[in-house]
Amino acid sequence: MITVHHLNNSRSQRVLWLLEELGLDYEIVRYQRDPDMFAPPELKAIHPLGKSPVITDNGLTIAETGAIVDYILDTYGQGRLVPADLKARLQMRYWLHYAEGSAMPLLLLKLITSQLPGKVPGLIRPIARQIAKGLEAKMVTPGLTTHLAFWEASLKDTGWFAGHALSAADIMMSFPVEAAVSRAGAGQSAILQDFVARIHARDAYQRALSRGGPYDYA
């Protein structure tokens, strides 16, 4: 049976959702973030980097969400959540890599610049504020504007990132879109808000949330 090493308030929520959409049996080993929001050292006993998500299955240890999604689809998916059309299937593969490779670094930088001034001693806070403001203006805001427009254009016709129905692409992109709507300026986008509302309304998403515990992507 698949074991999900699940860190609270983390991207491993997507793995639980995928498993629920596929109707697969799995078990959860829970880990709690420390007061500084880092993963606990116990996760290093599962994978050397000590990060989540990680799954174990049939003697294998698999890390990185995209690799986990690929493994689960290849091993247990039976073609589900993978578009039959070649073009849409290639789009799905693109989004599997894009979500972590392109979207999340920019969102993480947004989080860092928003929190940096409050994390440094008061004497240097004005300097930190200026650094953060410069990064926001020159890198973060222009980058997010381009990426959010790209997401909207990709969702506009069908409401999904690859093809005409929910696929693994939407599961992978759920975390970036949720984070962007919550804290990165996408809250005014009707298209992105609609996407978040529709995935949150899915029974499988709600079952994953119930099993995984509170999930605060804000």
Short mmCIF file of C-alpha atoms in Angstrom, two decimals:
data_model
loop_
_atom_site.label_atom_id
_atom_site.label_comp_id
_atom_site.label_asym_id
_atom_site.label_seq_id
_atom_site.Cartn_x
_atom_site.Cartn_y
_atom_site.Cartn_z
CA MET A 1 0.00 0.00 0.00
CA ILE A 2 1.14 3.54 -0.73
CA THR A 3 2.30 5.48 2.30
CA VAL A 4 2.22 9.27 2.07
CA HIS A 5 4.63 11.07 4.37
CA HIS A 6 2.43 14.10 4.83
CA LEU A 7 3.58 17.45 6.20
CA ASN A 8 0.87 19.78 7.41
CA ASN A 9 0.17 22.84 5.24
CA SER A 10 2.27 21.55 2.38
CA ARG A 11 2.24 20.48 -1.23
CA SER A 12 1.67 16.88 -0.18
CA GLN A 13 -2.02 17.81 -0.07
CA ARG A 14 -1.96 17.40 -3.86
CA VAL A 15 -0.78 13.80 -3.54
CA LEU A 16 -3.68 12.99 -1.22
CA TRP A 17 -6.09 14.61 -3.69
CA LEU A 18 -4.66 12.58 -6.58
CA LEU A 19 -5.04 9.35 -4.61
CA GLU A 20 -8.63 10.22 -3.72
CA GLU A 21 -9.49 11.03 -7.33
CA LEU A 22 -8.15 7.62 -8.35
CA GLY A 23 -9.92 5.85 -5.48
CA LEU A 24 -6.71 4.22 -4.24
CA ASP A 25 -6.04 2.90 -0.77
CA TYR A 26 -3.24 4.62 1.08
CA GLU A 27 -2.01 5.40 4.55
CA ILE A 28 -0.68 8.64 5.98
CA VAL A 29 2.29 9.23 8.25
CA ARG A 30 1.93 12.74 9.63
CA TYR A 31 4.63 15.31 10.31
CA GLN A 32 4.20 18.75 11.85
CA ARG A 33 6.16 21.85 10.94
CA ASP A 34 8.31 23.38 13.65
CA PRO A 35 7.66 26.95 14.91
CA ASP A 36 9.81 28.34 12.07
CA MET A 37 7.64 26.43 9.55
CA PHE A 38 10.40 23.99 8.60
CA ALA A 39 9.81 20.26 8.25
CA PRO A 40 10.84 18.20 11.30
CA PRO A 41 14.14 16.24 11.19
CA GLU A 42 12.24 12.94 11.27
CA LEU A 43 11.54 13.31 7.55
CA LYS A 44 15.26 12.87 6.84
CA ALA A 45 14.89 9.26 7.92
CA ILE A 46 12.62 8.82 4.89
CA HIS A 47 14.53 10.92 2.35
CA PRO A 48 17.92 12.64 2.73
CA LEU A 49 16.52 16.10 1.94
CA GLY A 50 13.93 15.83 4.69
CA LYS A 51 11.17 17.41 2.63
CA SER A 52 7.58 16.56 1.83
CA PRO A 53 5.91 15.13 -0.15
CA VAL A 54 7.50 11.72 -0.12
CA ILE A 55 5.78 8.40 -0.68
CA THR A 56 6.92 4.85 -0.09
CA ASP A 57 5.46 1.96 -2.04
CA ASN A 58 6.65 -1.56 -2.83
CA GLY A 59 10.09 -0.88 -1.41
CA LEU A 60 10.47 2.38 -3.34
CA THR A 61 10.91 5.87 -1.91
CA ILE A 62 9.79 8.62 -4.26
CA ALA A 63 10.16 12.36 -3.66
CA GLU A 64 9.16 15.49 -5.60
CA THR A 65 5.49 15.99 -6.37
CA GLY A 66 5.81 15.70 -10.15
CA ALA A 67 7.74 12.44 -9.88
CA ILE A 68 5.21 11.11 -7.39
CA VAL A 69 2.32 12.00 -9.70
CA ASP A 70 4.07 10.30 -12.63
CA TYR A 71 4.68 7.17 -10.58
CA ILE A 72 1.12 6.92 -9.31
CA LEU A 73 -0.38 7.49 -12.76
CA ASP A 74 1.99 5.01 -14.43
CA THR A 75 1.53 2.34 -11.75
CA TYR A 76 -2.10 2.69 -10.73
CA GLY A 77 -3.78 5.24 -12.99
CA GLN A 78 -5.01 2.96 -15.78
CA GLY A 79 -5.23 5.99 -18.04
CA ARG A 80 -7.27 8.07 -15.63
CA LEU A 81 -6.50 11.79 -15.24
CA VAL A 82 -4.41 11.63 -18.41
CA PRO A 83 -5.97 13.16 -21.56
CA ALA A 84 -6.40 10.77 -24.47
CA ASP A 85 -5.62 13.48 -27.02
CA LEU A 86 -1.89 13.75 -27.72
CA LYS A 87 -1.79 17.55 -27.67
CA ALA A 88 -3.62 17.72 -24.36
CA ARG A 89 -1.43 14.95 -22.96
CA LEU A 90 1.68 16.92 -23.86
CA GLN A 91 0.14 19.97 -22.21
CA MET A 92 -0.43 17.92 -19.08
CA ARG A 93 3.22 16.86 -19.00
CA TYR A 94 4.26 20.47 -19.43
CA TRP A 95 2.20 21.61 -16.44
CA LEU A 96 3.53 18.76 -14.29
CA HIS A 97 7.01 20.23 -14.68
CA TYR A 98 6.01 23.90 -14.87
CA ALA A 99 4.19 23.92 -11.51
CA GLU A 100 7.36 23.36 -9.51
CA GLY A 101 9.99 24.47 -12.02
CA SER A 102 8.57 27.86 -13.00
CA ALA A 103 5.54 28.81 -10.89
CA MET A 104 6.65 27.98 -7.35
CA PRO A 105 10.07 29.71 -7.37
CA LEU A 106 8.38 32.99 -8.29
CA LEU A 107 5.68 32.54 -5.65
CA LEU A 108 8.32 31.67 -3.07
CA LEU A 109 10.23 34.84 -3.95
CA LYS A 110 6.99 36.78 -3.48
CA LEU A 111 6.61 35.25 -0.03
CA ILE A 112 10.21 36.06 0.89
CA THR A 113 10.01 39.70 -0.19
CA SER A 114 6.74 40.19 1.69
CA GLN A 115 8.15 38.77 4.92
CA LEU A 116 11.77 39.91 4.76
CA PRO A 117 11.40 43.33 6.46
CA GLY A 118 9.73 41.76 9.48
CA LYS A 119 12.39 39.07 9.88
CA VAL A 120 15.41 41.31 10.40
CA PRO A 121 16.49 43.48 13.36
CA GLY A 122 14.81 46.85 13.56
CA LEU A 123 17.96 48.85 12.81
CA ILE A 124 18.34 47.36 9.35
CA ARG A 125 14.63 47.02 8.62
CA PRO A 126 14.55 50.13 6.36
CA ILE A 127 17.35 48.65 4.25
CA ALA A 128 15.60 45.28 4.06
CA ARG A 129 12.38 47.05 3.10
CA GLN A 130 14.12 48.84 0.24
CA ILE A 131 15.72 45.60 -0.99
CA ALA A 132 12.37 43.82 -0.89
CA LYS A 133 10.66 46.73 -2.64
CA GLY A 134 13.28 46.70 -5.40
CA LEU A 135 12.94 42.96 -5.96
CA GLU A 136 9.16 43.29 -6.06
CA ALA A 137 9.26 46.07 -8.63
CA LYS A 138 11.95 44.68 -10.93
CA MET A 139 11.42 40.93 -10.72
CA VAL A 140 8.45 39.64 -8.75
CA THR A 141 5.57 41.80 -9.95
CA PRO A 142 6.48 41.72 -13.67
CA GLY A 143 7.05 37.97 -13.49
CA LEU A 144 3.79 37.27 -11.71
CA THR A 145 1.86 39.47 -14.11
CA THR A 146 3.17 37.46 -17.05
CA HIS A 147 2.58 34.08 -15.42
CA LEU A 148 -0.92 34.88 -14.15
CA ALA A 149 -1.95 36.05 -17.62
CA PHE A 150 -0.57 32.77 -18.99
CA TRP A 151 -2.66 30.77 -16.51
CA GLU A 152 -5.80 32.71 -17.36
CA ALA A 153 -5.28 32.18 -21.08
CA SER A 154 -4.71 28.46 -20.51
CA LEU A 155 -7.91 28.08 -18.47
CA LYS A 156 -10.12 30.40 -20.51
CA ASP A 157 -11.53 27.98 -23.08
CA THR A 158 -12.17 24.79 -21.08
CA GLY A 159 -11.64 25.73 -17.44
CA TRP A 160 -8.86 23.14 -17.18
CA PHE A 161 -5.14 23.30 -17.84
CA ALA A 162 -4.98 20.34 -20.25
CA GLY A 163 -7.95 19.24 -22.30
CA HIS A 164 -11.65 19.40 -21.47
CA ALA A 165 -11.71 17.65 -18.09
CA LEU A 166 -9.80 17.46 -14.84
CA SER A 167 -6.33 15.98 -15.32
CA ALA A 168 -3.14 15.60 -13.34
CA ALA A 169 -2.17 19.04 -14.68
CA ASP A 170 -4.92 20.64 -12.60
CA ILE A 171 -3.88 18.74 -9.50
CA MET A 172 -0.28 19.91 -9.90
CA MET A 173 -1.31 23.50 -10.60
CA SER A 174 -3.76 23.65 -7.70
CA PHE A 175 -1.12 24.69 -5.16
CA PRO A 176 0.38 27.53 -7.23
CA VAL A 177 -3.06 28.87 -8.15
CA GLU A 178 -4.34 28.65 -4.56
CA ALA A 179 -1.25 30.47 -3.32
CA ALA A 180 -1.47 33.12 -6.02
CA VAL A 181 -5.14 33.82 -5.39
CA SER A 182 -4.49 34.01 -1.65
CA ARG A 183 -1.36 36.13 -1.47
CA ALA A 184 0.11 37.00 -4.86
CA GLY A 185 -2.34 39.38 -6.45
CA ALA A 186 -4.52 36.89 -8.32
CA GLY A 187 -7.52 37.33 -6.05
CA GLN A 188 -9.16 39.68 -8.55
CA SER A 189 -9.01 37.16 -11.38
CA ALA A 190 -12.44 35.67 -11.99
CA ILE A 191 -10.94 32.84 -14.05
CA LEU A 192 -8.49 31.79 -11.34
CA GLN A 193 -11.05 32.21 -8.58
CA ASP A 194 -13.45 30.01 -10.52
CA PHE A 195 -10.78 27.34 -10.93
CA VAL A 196 -10.09 27.30 -7.19
CA ALA A 197 -13.81 27.16 -6.37
CA ARG A 198 -14.39 24.23 -8.73
CA ILE A 199 -11.51 22.11 -7.45
CA HIS A 200 -12.45 22.84 -3.84
CA ALA A 201 -15.99 21.64 -4.57
CA ARG A 202 -14.85 18.22 -5.76
CA ASP A 203 -15.67 15.35 -3.42
CA ALA A 204 -12.18 13.89 -3.81
CA TYR A 205 -10.58 17.20 -2.85
CA GLN A 206 -12.74 17.40 0.25
CA ARG A 207 -11.95 13.79 1.20
CA ALA A 208 -8.24 14.52 0.86
CA LEU A 209 -8.66 17.60 3.03
CA SER A 210 -10.51 15.57 5.64
CA ARG A 211 -7.79 12.92 5.77
CA GLY A 212 -4.85 15.29 5.52
CA GLY A 213 -6.01 17.79 8.10
CA PRO A 214 -6.22 21.59 8.06
CA TYR A 215 -4.65 23.11 4.99
CA ASP A 216 -3.77 26.79 5.09
CA TYR A 217 -2.24 27.77 1.77
CA ALA A 218 -2.44 31.46 2.69
#
